[in-house]
Structures are given as structure tokens and as C-alpha cells.
Amino acid sequence: MARAYLNARLLDPASGLDTVGGLIVKDGVIADLGPSVTADALADDMSKIDCGGACLAPGLVDIRVRVGEPGEAHKETIASASAAAAAGGVTALACLPDGPEPIDRRAGLEYVARRAREIKSTKIFAYACVTRGAEGRELAEMGLLAEAGAVAFSDGRHAVADALVMSRALAYAGALGKTIVQHPEEPRLASEGVMNAGEIATRLGLSGIPRQAEPIMIERDLRLVELTGARYHVAHVSTAESVEILRHAKRRGLPVTCDTAPPYFALTEVDVGDYRTFARLSPPLRGDADRQAVVEGVADGTIDIIASDHWPQDVESKRLPFALAEPGIVGLETLLPLTLELVHRGQVPLMQALAALTCRPADLIGHKLGRLAKGAPADLVLFDLDRPGRIEVDRFRSKSKNSPFDGRPVSGAVLATIVDGRPVYQAEDFG
Amino acid sequence: MPDSSVPERLRQRHLLAISDLSEAEITLLLDCADSYVEQSRQPDKKSSQLRGRTVINLFFENSTRTRTSFEVAGKRLGADTVNMSVGSSSIKKGETLIDTALTLNAMHPDVLIVRHPESGAVELLSQKVSAAVINGGDGSHEHPTQALLDALTIRRRVGRLAGLKVAICGDIMHSRVARSNIHLLNIMGAQVRAIAPPTLLPPAIERLGVAVFHDMRAGLEGADIVMMLRLQLERMQGSFVPSTREYYRLYGLDRDKLSVANPEALIMHPGPMNRGVEIDSDVADDINRSVILDQVELGVAVRMACLDQLTRVLDAEGGD
């Protein structure tokens, strides 16, 4: 049965479309869209939804999520992560492979795919490990894993530190047409640290991670990319130097992309305050000059993608002395409003922000998603760009509530999320 | 007659960090401690300010000196003192810190003295209990009673803190004693110098208000007070400095290096000392210069003052 979304602001960053109009969904795909799709032009018996001028865009594609399974279902499950994603306007996500049971064999990928089919909500893809057990020593069976649907390769929170292993991983993945996603942190320089090195860490008596740990790893990897010609993606860029290095590498035409996560443009090391473990992240929150450079990187497109870096932690993993607490924050339900802060402040154009959340991450994982186009899957988010609200962790669908953004005033709210034409989320006051 | 700028009591129920205190609060604690020095020198050392109070020493890290000092302080004020040591193996297990705090809290202690190997752990615990909490040392963060007893030692010998040139030498990176002293000395108007190899200085330490020296003689030039820090032996075998003997040569305090300091300079050490590593026995035992045993004596008086002042805050809160 067909359904029409009418009187919407259609936003498609891939094509640059920004117009008031309608969009027709039929058999799970977009059958038509544009200014000419209006109530008058449609058959009377078609189901029609008046969007009231709200923004209708491709559903968000979140390329870095921890879903808790397999292995940490007390923190999150694929079901709870799917519900959180739907509430956050995320219609596709890629989960990281370095949980307690690393995805380094086909069975891990098949498990995630089966659970995703059963839940039938947000589309769930998975990375596979670069190395067995994400231990950084021997290559995982990348060919078999690619065949089984791995969207790219990553050792998650662990950097592939050994230069020889990284060089071979890049070369091998390149032949498979797959990207290596690196956690950019020189592990020896970072090994003792729990927050950004500097005055605040020194005052708190916490050991610091020097910001140089990040560009050192990126610069080394870029040499290996030159050597192998393989596609390389830098996860969660957090320092000004990294942004500058990547800007330069792209100018030189290297096959390099990168992403960041909202905390790196919304917070700084000052937010650690008096040992707030919700501000313990990996990489750590940096200084304000770094934060500003990340904003500029998003604005000029050096930073291609914004991912949530969703990393659920239960209370027991966070209610600890800072250095003993696990890193990470939940992010699926705050990805859109925090990104829209950049738009509302005039720092990033709306289309640029949406591109970083939709078509570009879809391209990274090699799926034809994140677009409003005839024949494309009807994966959509309907959102009110300006609606004022407040982030409330108690309302999160995620099983874990570890967010440093609780109580933050934001503008922008998801009204509905649609996957393959099916509504998977609707705000209480919509529809 | 008391100085009118000294407040009647502390603003907070906990003593977690020197950086939370004002100059007036520090002066209040030091003045109070002065009054307890005499009491501790009498044959009858006991008074009754804390009669009926329960003071628990909760140590998640080995300690003999500090724990004993707090225990003696509590007993001299008439409190019931209880020692509780939690093995270092069990603290790694998730909730033990909070669980222990809640368990102890249910016993209605009045003061908890807490030492923990992790920075910030004492503050975290303080949020979960109704007792007054004294930080007995948390990780590399702060050790406020040590800084107070050092200040009392200096004040009683020299008569003031303001304007003194104080050199702190050694493993500043890992030292909570150094951080507390840097804060206290800055608040009280002293000039603080940090002397250490670059590998034992934390980043941006100058932002805490110290002049940094890597050459010990340069740093000791004209110093009125020389505070030596203990260097953990495991940090001297190639990880932070190349060897014990090299460290002694470059940063060990001996008569020769000390000769550039003020001839009256006092030598301090929080103990326990590594003789022949960071300090020469010849200097450590010089009764004219070394005030290391004074520090131990005054430590008890300072801890009596902290217990006294914090229970006054409890009294005031209870009366509100």
C-alpha cells in the first residue's frame, strides 16, 4: 500500500534537493518525490500524512555503534539499540566488532544479521576485526568476512599499532575493495593515560594522553596508504593537528576519509570537572582549540562523517574512580540534536551537516542508502528543525544512560523514523 | 587575640583538597593545630572534644605512618577510632568502594579518613556518606593533611609562610604531597619551585604556580625550604629515570648541592625516606637543618585540628 508524506521540507544532501513538497512510499521504496507531489495530485484512497512543514530527510546512517551483543547484553541489546536508533532517527547503523566476543569469524556476522532480521527495525550492519581477536597481531580472515557481509574492517577501540600488520591489512583489504577504519592513537603514548594531558589532568592527578598520540598514528598510516593505495578511514578525530593533517592528505588526493563524534565538537576536557566519568571517552575530550578545529573540519568537509560513537556502559562501569571507569557514552539518541547545534549556531550549513549523517556514512559502508531518490529504500527521518527541548537520559530507549548531555537544552526533535517504508518510531505528539 | 580575618569555622564538612580551602581556612586549621602541640607534649595527652564520636580510618592502600598519626590524633581527642584496611586486590572489583562506603555509613561514623590509590576516589566516596570525610591521600591528586603539617612545621620554625622560597624536589608527577603543597604554599603567598627531571614532572605544572628547574643547584639557589619527595624504587629502573645512582648524582640532596641554598634552609621529607637515593643520611640527620621528625610530631597536632574543626562543622550542621 502506498503512503504519501505531504507538505514536508524535502532535504537530500546527495543531490542538493531542498524544497517543499511530498514523497510517496510504495513497497518499501521511494516511488516519487518533489514539489509536484501534493494532496490534489494523489488518489483519494492513498494514505496521506501532513508533515506540517517539518524536514523529511534520508534516515541517519551511524557508522560507529556498540550494540552490546554478543557479550554485553547487560549494557545494551540489539533490540534496545534498535529502539534507541529509531528514536534518534537512525535507520541504519554499523556495529563495532571488538566486544567481549570479537567479530573475527563469520559466525559473529551471521549472529548480528540474524538478530537484526528478527527485530526488523533499524538496519544493522557490522564491521569485522582487522586482526584476530582485535589483538593486533595476525590478520583476521578478511576475505571470508567480506563475503559474509562485513562492511569494513576495524579493531574498534584498539589501534592497529604494528606498522607491518597495518601495512599488510591495508594492502589486503584494498584488494577486497574494503576500507580499514583506524582508532587513531599511538597505544604506547596513550597507555597510562585516562584523559587529555595538560593542566586539568595535572591538577586532578590523572595521567594524561598527549594529543600527539593521535596525529602520530595518522601520519604513519598515511605513509602506509601511499605505499598500498588502499582506502583508509580515521575514526573519531579529536585534535586540531589531526584535522589539519587530514585536510592536507585529502588535498594530495589520498583515498582517506574520517569522522568525528558529537562530544568532540560539543565538549572539552573542562567537562571532566571533578572526575565526571561520563566525560571519560576514548579518545579523550581535548582543549577548546581542538574542539573549534573539529567544528571547522566538519564545516569545510575535511571531516566527512559524524558518528554517534554509541558506547553503552552500565552504572557499575561508570560509578568508579575516574581511572577505573570504562570509557564511552551513549549517543544514538543525541546524534541529531547535537549535530543540529552546529547548524543553529551558523557554523555548519544544514545540508553539510545532513551529508555527514546520511549519504557519506552510507558510502563508507558501501551501501546505497542515505538518499532521497526514486527507487531508493524508503529509510527516512522526519524532524522538526527548531523545536526546543532538553536532552533527558531517563527517556532514552538505550539500556544504558551514560550521557554527559543530560539536561542540555537543544533545538530539533525527531518526529518519525521510517525504515523500508515502515514507521519504526513516532513521537508521542505526531501522527 | 585572634586575627579578625580568621573564620569561626570551615565552610565544608569534608577536607578533600587544599585547592578547596581559602587562606583564612588554612590559617584557622594551623592556629588550631598550634594549640594541640602543647597538649601532645603533656603527660596527660587526652582531651574530650570528640568524646562519643566514631572515627574510622579506611585505608585502601598500605600505610603505617599516616594511619597511626590519625589514630593517635583521634584517641587524644577522646574519639573511638577504628581501623579498616581494604586489600588492594579487592578494590579492583567494581563496586567495592561505593559498597564499602554505604556499609560503613550505616554504622553512623562521624568522621571517615580515607586513603585510596586512585585520584578522585575519596571525593566519590564522600558523596555517598553522611560522615565528614578527610582525604588521607588519593592517587596522585592530594594529601591535604600532609601539606598542612608541612606548613605548620615551617610556620613554627620560621614564623611565616609568605615570601619564602620553597623548593620541592623529586617525583612531582606521581606525588599528591607535591600537589597539595603547591596549592597551599601558593595560597599562603610563598614562592614555589619544582625541581625534577622532565620525566617526573606532569604536563603544564607551571600553570599551578611553580617555577620549574631541571638543574637541582639552580633550583636550590637561595631556597629557604627544601622539600624532598620520595621516589618509588620501581620508577628508577629505566622507566622514568635511568638508574638509582644516576638519580642520586643529579637529584639526591647532599651537602654539596645544599650549599647554594639559604644557609638556614630547612630540609623536609614526608617519609619514608630512601636514604642514599633522594637524600643523603648526612643531611637527613642534621639536627640543625632537618625538620623531618618535627613533621611527624606536628602531623598528629594537625590531624587533631582537622578532626576538631570538621566535627564543629558537623555540630553546626546538626544544629541548623
mmCIF file with all atom_site columns, C-alpha atoms in Angstrom, chain A residues 192 197-199 202-206 274-275 316 319-324, chain B residues 94-95 98 118-121 123-124 140-141 179 183 202-204 207-208:
data_model
loop_
_atom_site.group_PDB
_atom_site.id
_atom_site.type_symbol
_atom_site.label_atom_id
_atom_site.label_alt_id
_atom_site.label_comp_id
_atom_site.label_asym_id
_atom_site.label_entity_id
_atom_site.label_seq_id
_atom_site.pdbx_PDB_ins_code
_atom_site.Cartn_x
_atom_site.Cartn_y
_atom_site.Cartn_z
_atom_site.occupancy
_atom_site.B_iso_or_equiv
_atom_site.pdbx_formal_charge
_atom_site.auth_seq_id
_atom_site.auth_comp_id
_atom_site.auth_asym_id
_atom_site.auth_atom_id
_atom_site.pdbx_PDB_model_num
ATOM 1  C CA . GLU A 1 192 ? 48.931 5.143  31.034 1.00 0.00 ? 192 GLU A CA 1
ATOM 2  C CA . ALA A 1 197 ? 47.289 15.516 29.053 1.00 0.00 ? 197 ALA A CA 1
ATOM 3  C CA . GLY A 1 198 ? 47.566 19.066 30.315 1.00 0.00 ? 198 GLY A CA 1
ATOM 4  C CA . GLU A 1 199 ? 46.825 21.375 33.179 1.00 0.00 ? 199 GLU A CA 1
ATOM 5  C CA . THR A 1 202 ? 47.793 17.527 36.267 1.00 0.00 ? 202 THR A CA 1
ATOM 6  C CA . ARG A 1 203 ? 45.508 19.284 38.755 1.00 0.00 ? 203 ARG A CA 1
ATOM 7  C CA . LEU A 1 204 ? 43.314 16.188 39.092 1.00 0.00 ? 204 LEU A CA 1
ATOM 8  C CA . GLY A 1 205 ? 46.326 13.917 39.486 1.00 0.00 ? 205 GLY A CA 1
ATOM 9  C CA . LEU A 1 206 ? 45.254 11.852 36.497 1.00 0.00 ? 206 LEU A CA 1
ATOM 10 C CA . ASP A 1 274 ? 35.588 16.866 39.333 1.00 0.00 ? 274 ASP A CA 1
ATOM 11 C CA . TYR A 1 275 ? 36.167 13.401 37.937 1.00 0.00 ? 275 TYR A CA 1
ATOM 12 C CA . GLU A 1 316 ? 28.698 -0.268 37.681 1.00 0.00 ? 316 GLU A CA 1
ATOM 13 C CA . ARG A 1 319 ? 30.336 4.800  39.196 1.00 0.00 ? 319 ARG A CA 1
ATOM 14 C CA . LEU A 1 320 ? 34.006 4.340  39.928 1.00 0.00 ? 320 LEU A CA 1
ATOM 15 C CA . PRO A 1 321 ? 37.129 6.392  40.460 1.00 0.00 ? 321 PRO A CA 1
ATOM 16 C CA . PHE A 1 322 ? 37.814 8.105  37.125 1.00 0.00 ? 322 PHE A CA 1
ATOM 17 C CA . ALA A 1 323 ? 40.778 5.985  36.059 1.00 0.00 ? 323 ALA A CA 1
ATOM 18 C CA . LEU A 1 324 ? 38.938 2.727  36.781 1.00 0.00 ? 324 LEU A CA 1
ATOM 19 C CA . GLY B 2 94  ? 33.667 -2.939 40.590 1.00 0.00 ? 94  GLY B CA 1
ATOM 20 C CA . GLU B 2 95  ? 31.581 -1.525 43.352 1.00 0.00 ? 95  GLU B CA 1
ATOM 21 C CA . ILE B 2 98  ? 30.788 2.552  46.979 1.00 0.00 ? 98  ILE B CA 1
ATOM 22 C CA . GLU B 2 118 ? 43.011 6.335  42.682 1.00 0.00 ? 118 GLU B CA 1
ATOM 23 C CA . SER B 2 119 ? 42.755 10.090 42.198 1.00 0.00 ? 119 SER B CA 1
ATOM 24 C CA . GLY B 2 120 ? 39.238 11.317 42.930 1.00 0.00 ? 120 GLY B CA 1
ATOM 25 C CA . ALA B 2 121 ? 38.190 8.180  44.812 1.00 0.00 ? 121 ALA B CA 1
ATOM 26 C CA . GLU B 2 123 ? 35.664 12.650 46.687 1.00 0.00 ? 123 GLU B CA 1
ATOM 27 C CA . LEU B 2 124 ? 33.483 9.973  45.060 1.00 0.00 ? 124 LEU B CA 1
ATOM 28 C CA . SER B 2 140 ? 48.371 11.461 42.631 1.00 0.00 ? 140 SER B CA 1
ATOM 29 C CA . HIS B 2 141 ? 45.778 14.087 43.464 1.00 0.00 ? 141 HIS B CA 1
ATOM 30 C CA . ARG B 2 179 ? 50.237 18.965 44.551 1.00 0.00 ? 179 ARG B CA 1
ATOM 31 C CA . HIS B 2 183 ? 48.385 24.718 46.271 1.00 0.00 ? 183 HIS B CA 1
ATOM 32 C CA . PRO B 2 202 ? 53.444 16.394 34.939 1.00 0.00 ? 202 PRO B CA 1
ATOM 33 C CA . PRO B 2 203 ? 52.445 18.463 31.884 1.00 0.00 ? 203 PRO B CA 1
ATOM 34 C CA . ALA B 2 204 ? 51.731 22.153 32.450 1.00 0.00 ? 204 ALA B CA 1
ATOM 35 C CA . ARG B 2 207 ? 50.228 26.538 35.465 1.00 0.00 ? 207 ARG B CA 1
ATOM 36 C CA . LEU B 2 208 ? 49.760 25.500 39.096 1.00 0.00 ? 208 LEU B CA 1
#
